[in-house]
PDB file of C-alpha atoms in Angstrom:
ATOM      1  CA  MET H  21      -0.117  -0.100  -0.094  1.00  0.00           C
ATOM      2  CA  ARG H  22       2.855   2.459   0.624  1.00  0.00           C
ATOM      3  CA  ALA H  23       2.796   3.246  -3.401  1.00  0.00           C
ATOM      4  CA  LEU H  24      -0.147   4.843  -2.732  1.00  0.00           C
ATOM      5  CA  TYR H  25       1.149   7.565  -0.360  1.00  0.00           C
ATOM      6  CA  PRO H  26       2.109  10.885  -2.089  1.00  0.00           C
ATOM      7  CA  LEU H  27       4.784  12.661  -0.274  1.00  0.00           C
ATOM      8  CA  LEU H  28       2.426  15.498   0.949  1.00  0.00           C
ATOM      9  CA  PHE H  29       0.241  14.743   3.712  1.00  0.00           C
ATOM     10  CA  ILE H  30      -2.728  16.978   5.045  1.00  0.00           C
ATOM     11  CA  LEU H  31      -2.958  17.067   8.783  1.00  0.00           C
ATOM     12  CA  LEU H  32      -6.439  18.072   9.861  1.00  0.00           C
ATOM     13  CA  PHE H  33      -6.327  18.465  13.812  1.00  0.00           C
ATOM     14  CA  GLY H  34      -7.633  21.118  16.222  1.00  0.00           C
ATOM     15  CA  THR H  35      -6.871  22.160  19.750  1.00  0.00           C
ATOM     16  CA  ALA H  36     -10.435  21.364  20.758  1.00  0.00           C
ATOM     17  CA  ALA H  37     -10.216  18.097  19.305  1.00  0.00           C
ATOM     18  CA  ALA H  38      -7.151  17.116  21.414  1.00  0.00           C
ATOM     19  CA  GLN H  39      -8.959  17.960  24.689  1.00  0.00           C
ATOM     20  CA  THR H  40     -11.543  15.503  23.829  1.00  0.00           C
ATOM     21  CA  SER H  41     -10.351  12.730  21.432  1.00  0.00           C
ATOM     22  CA  GLN H  42      -8.761   9.575  22.935  1.00  0.00           C
ATOM     23  CA  PHE H  43      -7.329   6.358  21.959  1.00  0.00           C
ATOM     24  CA  THR H  44      -6.976   3.246  24.364  1.00  0.00           C
ATOM     25  CA  ALA H  45      -6.103  -0.425  24.174  1.00  0.00           C
ATOM     26  CA  THR H  46      -4.282  -2.871  26.124  1.00  0.00           C
ATOM     27  CA  ILE H  47      -1.049  -4.100  24.260  1.00  0.00           C
ATOM     28  CA  ASN H  48       0.493  -7.294  25.437  1.00  0.00           C
ATOM     29  CA  GLY H  49      -1.216  -6.840  28.626  1.00  0.00           C
ATOM     30  CA  LYS H  50      -0.213  -3.273  29.198  1.00  0.00           C
ATOM     31  CA  PRO H  51      -2.835  -0.355  29.113  1.00  0.00           C
ATOM     32  CA  PHE H  52      -2.052   2.328  26.307  1.00  0.00           C
ATOM     33  CA  LYS H  53      -3.785   5.523  26.388  1.00  0.00           C
ATOM     34  CA  ALA H  54      -3.328   8.884  24.542  1.00  0.00           C
ATOM     35  CA  ASN H  55      -4.956  11.878  22.500  1.00  0.00           C
ATOM     36  CA  GLY H  56      -6.658  10.642  19.332  1.00  0.00           C
ATOM     37  CA  GLN H  57      -5.534  12.365  16.280  1.00  0.00           C
ATOM     38  CA  ARG H  58      -6.934  12.459  12.742  1.00  0.00           C
ATOM     39  CA  LEU H  59      -5.482  12.426   9.368  1.00  0.00           C
ATOM     40  CA  LYS H  60      -7.220  12.483   5.948  1.00  0.00           C
ATOM     41  CA  LEU H  61      -5.461  11.870   2.795  1.00  0.00           C
ATOM     42  CA  PRO H  62      -7.112  12.232  -0.545  1.00  0.00           C
ATOM     43  CA  LEU H  63      -6.187   9.262  -3.265  1.00  0.00           C
ATOM     44  CA  PRO H  64      -6.296   9.418  -6.847  1.00  0.00           C
ATOM     45  CA  GLY H  65      -9.333   7.669  -8.397  1.00  0.00           C
ATOM     46  CA  SER H  66     -12.242   6.547  -6.141  1.00  0.00           C
ATOM     47  CA  MET H  67     -10.463   5.258  -3.222  1.00  0.00           C
ATOM     48  CA  ARG H  68     -10.204   7.261  -0.162  1.00  0.00           C
ATOM     49  CA  TYR H  69      -8.037   7.098   3.205  1.00  0.00           C
ATOM     50  CA  LEU H  70      -8.681   8.121   6.802  1.00  0.00           C
ATOM     51  CA  ALA H  71      -6.186   7.514   9.528  1.00  0.00           C
ATOM     52  CA  ILE H  72      -6.757   7.939  13.487  1.00  0.00           C
ATOM     53  CA  ALA H  73      -4.103   7.184  16.054  1.00  0.00           C
ATOM     54  CA  GLY H  74      -3.114   7.881  19.561  1.00  0.00           C
ATOM     55  CA  MET H  75       0.278   9.357  20.035  1.00  0.00           C
ATOM     56  CA  ASN H  76       2.598   9.924  23.198  1.00  0.00           C
ATOM     57  CA  VAL H  77       6.067  11.430  23.002  1.00  0.00           C
ATOM     58  CA  LYS H  78       8.164  10.273  26.180  1.00  0.00           C
ATOM     59  CA  PRO H  79       8.658   7.561  24.936  1.00  0.00           C
ATOM     60  CA  ASP H  80       7.245   7.617  21.467  1.00  0.00           C
ATOM     61  CA  VAL H  81       4.627   5.205  21.254  1.00  0.00           C
ATOM     62  CA  GLN H  82       1.932   5.129  18.502  1.00  0.00           C
ATOM     63  CA  LEU H  83      -1.109   3.219  17.826  1.00  0.00           C
ATOM     64  CA  TRP H  84      -2.877   3.729  14.149  1.00  0.00           C
ATOM     65  CA  LEU H  85      -5.866   2.519  12.519  1.00  0.00           C
ATOM     66  CA  ARG H  86      -5.841   3.345   8.747  1.00  0.00           C
ATOM     67  CA  PHE H  87      -8.997   3.029   6.557  1.00  0.00           C
ATOM     68  CA  PHE H  88      -9.000   2.823   2.685  1.00  0.00           C
ATOM     69  CA  TYR H  89     -12.421   2.814   1.227  1.00  0.00           C
ATOM     70  CA  LEU H  90     -14.201   3.371  -2.260  1.00  0.00           C
ATOM     71  CA  ASN H  91     -17.013   5.496  -1.491  1.00  0.00           C
ATOM     72  CA  GLU H  92     -18.505   6.247   1.907  1.00  0.00           C
ATOM     73  CA  LEU H  93     -17.078   5.178   5.611  1.00  0.00           C
ATOM     74  CA  LYS H  94     -19.998   3.570   6.997  1.00  0.00           C
ATOM     75  CA  PRO H  95     -20.652   1.854  10.764  1.00  0.00           C
ATOM     76  CA  GLY H  96     -19.823  -1.657  10.672  1.00  0.00           C
ATOM     77  CA  THR H  97     -17.527  -4.418  11.345  1.00  0.00           C
ATOM     78  CA  TYR H  98     -14.389  -4.809   9.165  1.00  0.00           C
ATOM     79  CA  ARG H  99     -11.423  -7.016   8.808  1.00  0.00           C
ATOM     80  CA  ILE H 100      -8.004  -5.828   9.645  1.00  0.00           C
ATOM     81  CA  LEU H 101      -5.715  -7.159   7.131  1.00  0.00           C
ATOM     82  CA  ALA H 102      -1.991  -7.353   6.433  1.00  0.00           C
ATOM     83  CA  GLU H 103      -0.736  -4.789   4.015  1.00  0.00           C
ATOM     84  CA  ASN H 104       0.210  -7.289   1.439  1.00  0.00           C
ATOM     85  CA  ASP H 105      -2.834  -9.465   2.098  1.00  0.00           C
ATOM     86  CA  LYS H 106      -4.161 -11.261  -0.998  1.00  0.00           C
ATOM     87  CA  SER H 107      -7.824 -11.003   0.042  1.00  0.00           C
ATOM     88  CA  VAL H 108      -7.374  -7.241  -0.605  1.00  0.00           C
ATOM     89  CA  LYS H 109      -8.520  -7.561  -3.899  1.00  0.00           C
ATOM     90  CA  GLU H 110     -11.700  -9.273  -2.882  1.00  0.00           C
ATOM     91  CA  THR H 111     -12.305  -6.486  -0.339  1.00  0.00           C
ATOM     92  CA  PHE H 112     -12.576  -3.980  -3.481  1.00  0.00           C
ATOM     93  CA  ASP H 113     -14.126  -6.182  -5.744  1.00  0.00           C
ATOM     94  CA  LYS H 114     -17.316  -4.300  -6.924  1.00  0.00           C
ATOM     95  CA  ASN H 115     -18.677  -7.462  -8.526  1.00  0.00           C
ATOM     96  CA  ASN H 116     -18.314  -9.494  -5.580  1.00  0.00           C
ATOM     97  CA  PRO H 117     -21.519  -9.280  -3.230  1.00  0.00           C
ATOM     98  CA  ASN H 118     -19.703  -9.826   0.155  1.00  0.00           C
ATOM     99  CA  ALA H 119     -17.206  -7.227  -0.504  1.00  0.00           C
ATOM    100  CA  SER H 120     -17.026  -4.923   2.317  1.00  0.00           C
ATOM    101  CA  ALA H 121     -15.054  -2.045   0.058  1.00  0.00           C
ATOM    102  CA  VAL H 122     -13.136  -1.089   3.236  1.00  0.00           C
ATOM    103  CA  TYR H 123      -9.619  -2.246   3.867  1.00  0.00           C
ATOM    104  CA  ALA H 124      -8.472  -1.570   7.509  1.00  0.00           C
ATOM    105  CA  LEU H 125      -4.765  -1.713   8.878  1.00  0.00           C
ATOM    106  CA  LEU H 126      -3.885  -1.719  12.451  1.00  0.00           C
ATOM    107  CA  ASP H 127      -0.311  -0.748  13.570  1.00  0.00           C
ATOM    108  CA  TYR H 128       1.735   0.023  16.337  1.00  0.00           C
ATOM    109  CA  THR H 129       5.355   1.610  17.083  1.00  0.00           C
ATOM    110  CA  GLU H 130       7.244   1.892  20.265  1.00  0.00           C
ATOM    111  CA  GLU H 131      10.512   3.723  20.825  1.00  0.00           C
ATOM    112  CA  THR H 132      13.128   1.720  22.651  1.00  0.00           C
ATOM    113  CA  LYS H 133      16.620   2.264  24.145  1.00  0.00           C
ATOM    114  CA  GLY H 134      16.287   5.905  25.178  1.00  0.00           C
ATOM    115  CA  MET H 135      16.494   8.492  22.414  1.00  0.00           C
ATOM    116  CA  GLY H 136      14.792   6.643  19.532  1.00  0.00           C
ATOM    117  CA  HIS H 137      17.961   4.438  18.466  1.00  0.00           C
ATOM    118  CA  ALA H 138      15.774   1.546  18.069  1.00  0.00           C
ATOM    119  CA  PHE H 139      11.694   0.747  17.684  1.00  0.00           C
ATOM    120  CA  GLN H 140       9.705  -2.042  18.268  1.00  0.00           C
ATOM    121  CA  ASP H 141       6.804  -2.111  15.767  1.00  0.00           C
ATOM    122  CA  GLY H 142       3.869  -4.294  15.364  1.00  0.00           C
ATOM    123  CA  GLU H 143       2.770  -4.422  11.639  1.00  0.00           C
ATOM    124  CA  SER H 144      -0.762  -5.112  10.785  1.00  0.00           C
ATOM    125  CA  TYR H 145      -1.910  -8.517  10.330  1.00  0.00           C
ATOM    126  CA  GLU H 146      -5.136  -9.558  11.552  1.00  0.00           C
ATOM    127  CA  GLY H 147      -8.317  -9.006  13.699  1.00  0.00           C
ATOM    128  CA  THR H 148     -11.284  -6.750  13.434  1.00  0.00           C
ATOM    129  CA  VAL H 149     -12.653  -3.027  14.147  1.00  0.00           C
ATOM    130  CA  THR H 150     -16.090  -2.010  14.654  1.00  0.00           C
ATOM    131  CA  ILE H 151     -17.189   1.474  13.595  1.00  0.00           C
ATOM    132  CA  SER H 152     -20.205   2.360  15.855  1.00  0.00           C
ATOM    133  CA  LYS H 153     -20.611   5.930  14.665  1.00  0.00           C
ATOM    134  CA  VAL H 154     -18.717   8.294  12.008  1.00  0.00           C
ATOM    135  CA  THR H 155     -19.713  11.757  10.893  1.00  0.00           C
ATOM    136  CA  ASP H 156     -18.178  14.395   8.965  1.00  0.00           C
ATOM    137  CA  THR H 157     -16.440  15.599  12.125  1.00  0.00           C
ATOM    138  CA  SER H 158     -15.857  12.502  14.343  1.00  0.00           C
ATOM    139  CA  ILE H 159     -15.418   8.697  14.266  1.00  0.00           C
ATOM    140  CA  GLU H 160     -15.976   6.126  17.319  1.00  0.00           C
ATOM    141  CA  GLY H 161     -15.516   2.486  17.598  1.00  0.00           C
ATOM    142  CA  THR H 162     -13.700  -0.603  18.976  1.00  0.00           C
ATOM    143  CA  PHE H 163     -10.849  -2.938  17.814  1.00  0.00           C
ATOM    144  CA  SER H 164      -8.581  -5.801  18.486  1.00  0.00           C
ATOM    145  CA  GLY H 165      -6.042  -7.723  16.864  1.00  0.00           C
ATOM    146  CA  THR H 166      -2.828  -9.417  16.272  1.00  0.00           C
ATOM    147  CA  LEU H 167       0.312  -7.769  15.008  1.00  0.00           C
ATOM    148  CA  LYS H 168       3.585  -9.039  13.573  1.00  0.00           C
ATOM    149  CA  GLY H 169       6.332  -7.772  15.911  1.00  0.00           C
ATOM    150  CA  GLN H 170       9.578  -6.158  14.235  1.00  0.00           C
ATOM    151  CA  THR H 171      12.543  -4.476  15.583  1.00  0.00           C
ATOM    152  CA  TYR H 172      14.121  -1.521  13.905  1.00  0.00           C
ATOM    153  CA  LYS H 173      17.542  -0.350  14.743  1.00  0.00           C
ATOM    154  CA  LYS H 174      19.121   2.988  14.221  1.00  0.00           C
ATOM    155  CA  ARG H 175      22.091   2.759  11.620  1.00  0.00           C
ATOM    156  CA  VAL H 176      25.719   3.028  13.224  1.00  0.00           C
ATOM    157  CA  MET H 177      26.607   6.278  11.621  1.00  0.00           C
ATOM    158  CA  ALA H 178      23.314   8.306  12.287  1.00  0.00           C
ATOM    159  CA  THR H 179      24.034   7.277  16.027  1.00  0.00           C
ATOM    160  CA  LEU H 180      27.809   8.245  15.997  1.00  0.00           C
ATOM    161  CA  SER H 181      27.326  11.617  14.116  1.00  0.00           C
ATOM    162  CA  GLY H 182      24.087  12.583  16.233  1.00  0.00           C
ATOM    163  CA  PHE H 183      22.150  13.144  13.412  1.00  0.00           C
ATOM    164  CA  GLY H 184      19.760  10.514  14.194  1.00  0.00           C
ATOM    165  CA  LEU H 185      19.423  11.866  17.705  1.00  0.00           C
ATOM    166  CA  ARG H 186      18.736  15.444  16.507  1.00  0.00           C
ATOM    167  CA  GLN H 187      16.177  14.125  14.011  1.00  0.00           C
ATOM    168  CA  ASN H 188      14.629  12.246  16.566  1.00  0.00           C
ATOM    169  CA  LEU H 189      13.985  15.118  18.904  1.00  0.00           C
ATOM    170  CA  GLU H 190      12.748  17.276  15.843  1.00  0.00           C
ATOM    171  CA  ASP H 191      10.238  14.590  15.235  1.00  0.00           C
ATOM    172  CA  LYS H 192       9.055  14.574  18.844  1.00  0.00           C
ATOM    173  CA  ALA H 193       8.777  18.242  18.917  1.00  0.00           C
ATOM    174  CA  ILE H 194       6.263  17.810  16.040  1.00  0.00           C
ATOM    175  CA  THR H 195       4.334  15.036  17.561  1.00  0.00           C
ATOM    176  CA  ALA H 196       4.357  16.831  20.896  1.00  0.00           C
ATOM    177  CA  ALA H 197       2.534  19.824  19.029  1.00  0.00           C
ATOM    178  CA  GLY H 198      -0.303  17.611  17.584  1.00  0.00           C
ATOM    179  CA  GLY H 199       1.409  16.880  14.447  1.00  0.00           C
ATOM    180  CA  GLY H 200       2.706  13.506  14.778  1.00  0.00           C
ATOM    181  CA  MET H 201       1.123  12.015  11.542  1.00  0.00           C
ATOM    182  CA  PHE H 202       2.802  14.608   9.598  1.00  0.00           C
ATOM    183  CA  VAL H 203       6.305  13.239  10.507  1.00  0.00           C
ATOM    184  CA  LYS H 204       5.841   9.926   8.810  1.00  0.00           C
ATOM    185  CA  GLY H 205       3.875   8.646   5.840  1.00  0.00           C
ATOM    186  CA  ASP H 206       3.607   5.415   7.402  1.00  0.00           C
ATOM    187  CA  PRO H 207       3.821   4.217  10.940  1.00  0.00           C
ATOM    188  CA  HIS H 208       6.912   2.215  10.153  1.00  0.00           C
ATOM    189  CA  ASP H 209       8.864   4.942   8.313  1.00  0.00           C
ATOM    190  CA  HIS H 210      12.003   5.337  10.702  1.00  0.00           C
ATOM    191  CA  ASP H 211      14.561   7.309   9.151  1.00  0.00           C
ATOM    192  CA  ASN H 212      18.165   5.949   9.189  1.00  0.00           C
ATOM    193  CA  THR H 213      17.079   2.688  10.668  1.00  0.00           C
ATOM    194  CA  LYS H 214      17.225  -0.785   9.369  1.00  0.00           C
ATOM    195  CA  LYS H 215      15.064  -3.941  10.397  1.00  0.00           C
ATOM    196  CA  GLY H 216      16.606  -5.928  13.009  1.00  0.00           C
ATOM    197  CA  ASP H 217      16.602  -9.713  13.286  1.00  0.00           C
ATOM    198  CA  LYS H 218      13.761 -10.005  16.400  1.00  0.00           C
ATOM    199  CA  THR H 219      10.282 -10.839  15.339  1.00  0.00           C
ATOM    200  CA  ASP H 220       7.210 -11.904  17.677  1.00  0.00           C
ATOM    201  CA  ASP H 221       3.589 -11.297  17.965  1.00  0.00           C
ATOM    202  CA  ILE H 222       1.629  -8.444  19.618  1.00  0.00           C
ATOM    203  CA  ARG H 223      -1.554  -8.582  20.946  1.00  0.00           C
ATOM    204  CA  VAL H 224      -3.938  -5.610  21.192  1.00  0.00           C
ATOM    205  CA  GLU H 225      -7.213  -5.951  22.841  1.00  0.00           C
ATOM    206  CA  ASN H 226      -9.976  -3.661  24.273  1.00  0.00           C
ATOM    207  CA  GLY H 227      -9.045  -1.015  21.892  1.00  0.00           C
ATOM    208  CA  THR H 228     -11.541   1.908  21.752  1.00  0.00           C
ATOM    209  CA  PHE H 229     -11.250   5.149  19.696  1.00  0.00           C
ATOM    210  CA  ASN H 230     -13.433   8.224  19.962  1.00  0.00           C
ATOM    211  CA  VAL H 231     -11.870  11.057  17.976  1.00  0.00           C
ATOM    212  CA  TYR H 232     -13.211  14.272  16.846  1.00  0.00           C
ATOM    213  CA  TRP H 233     -11.964  17.324  14.653  1.00  0.00           C
ATOM    214  CA  GLY H 234     -13.436  20.689  14.347  1.00  0.00           C
ATOM    215  CA  LYS H 235     -16.026  21.758  11.736  1.00  0.00           C
ATOM    216  CA  ASP H 236     -13.215  24.167  10.029  1.00  0.00           C
ATOM    217  CA  ASP H 237     -11.458  20.737   9.266  1.00  0.00           C
ATOM    218  CA  LYS H 238     -14.394  19.144   7.817  1.00  0.00           C
ATOM    219  CA  ALA H 239     -13.806  16.865   4.842  1.00  0.00           C
ATOM    220  CA  LYS H 240     -16.129  14.660   2.923  1.00  0.00           C
ATOM    221  CA  GLN H 241     -15.703  11.098   3.989  1.00  0.00           C
TER     222      GLN H 241
END
């Protein structure tokens, strides 16, 4: 799906929304809670895109839900899939009467080892998400799923030169200001890193999202 992402992302987020929005879950038995944020990225053609996330800064922990859809995002229960799942084609097959026309991804990233020299990520794999309410300015629902864990390590030169540290601090400043999704086009885009050799499963349970954005940020769903 990364080929679908343009370089420029449109951040739609208001101060009032930060006070009322929330994103919660239990991740491998540990509670997670953060303010909810929303990003809308128009895609070429008929496909549309909506992402919401809960983001904390110290350490940098982010839990994302991303929805790709054809016409309108409606209340309902949808499968969470892997990015390269072969059933994605069936999901968007207009000739398939069972097609949901919604492709949902659940992703997680957690900073480890101090100042962002490594990350422990959970890449979307399987689960369900239920949208209980969606309007032009809000979305609410629940979710759970299993993610494929993957480590990311800072490249040696970025660590030794201090460039990686400076970049990490700049990213944190943007996230803290409510623009965390503007930092990355993908929750697993970690600058100056490479995949590590450790993999595992990450279990996300009891997830809830209640995300609002201002009327001035309203966009057609």
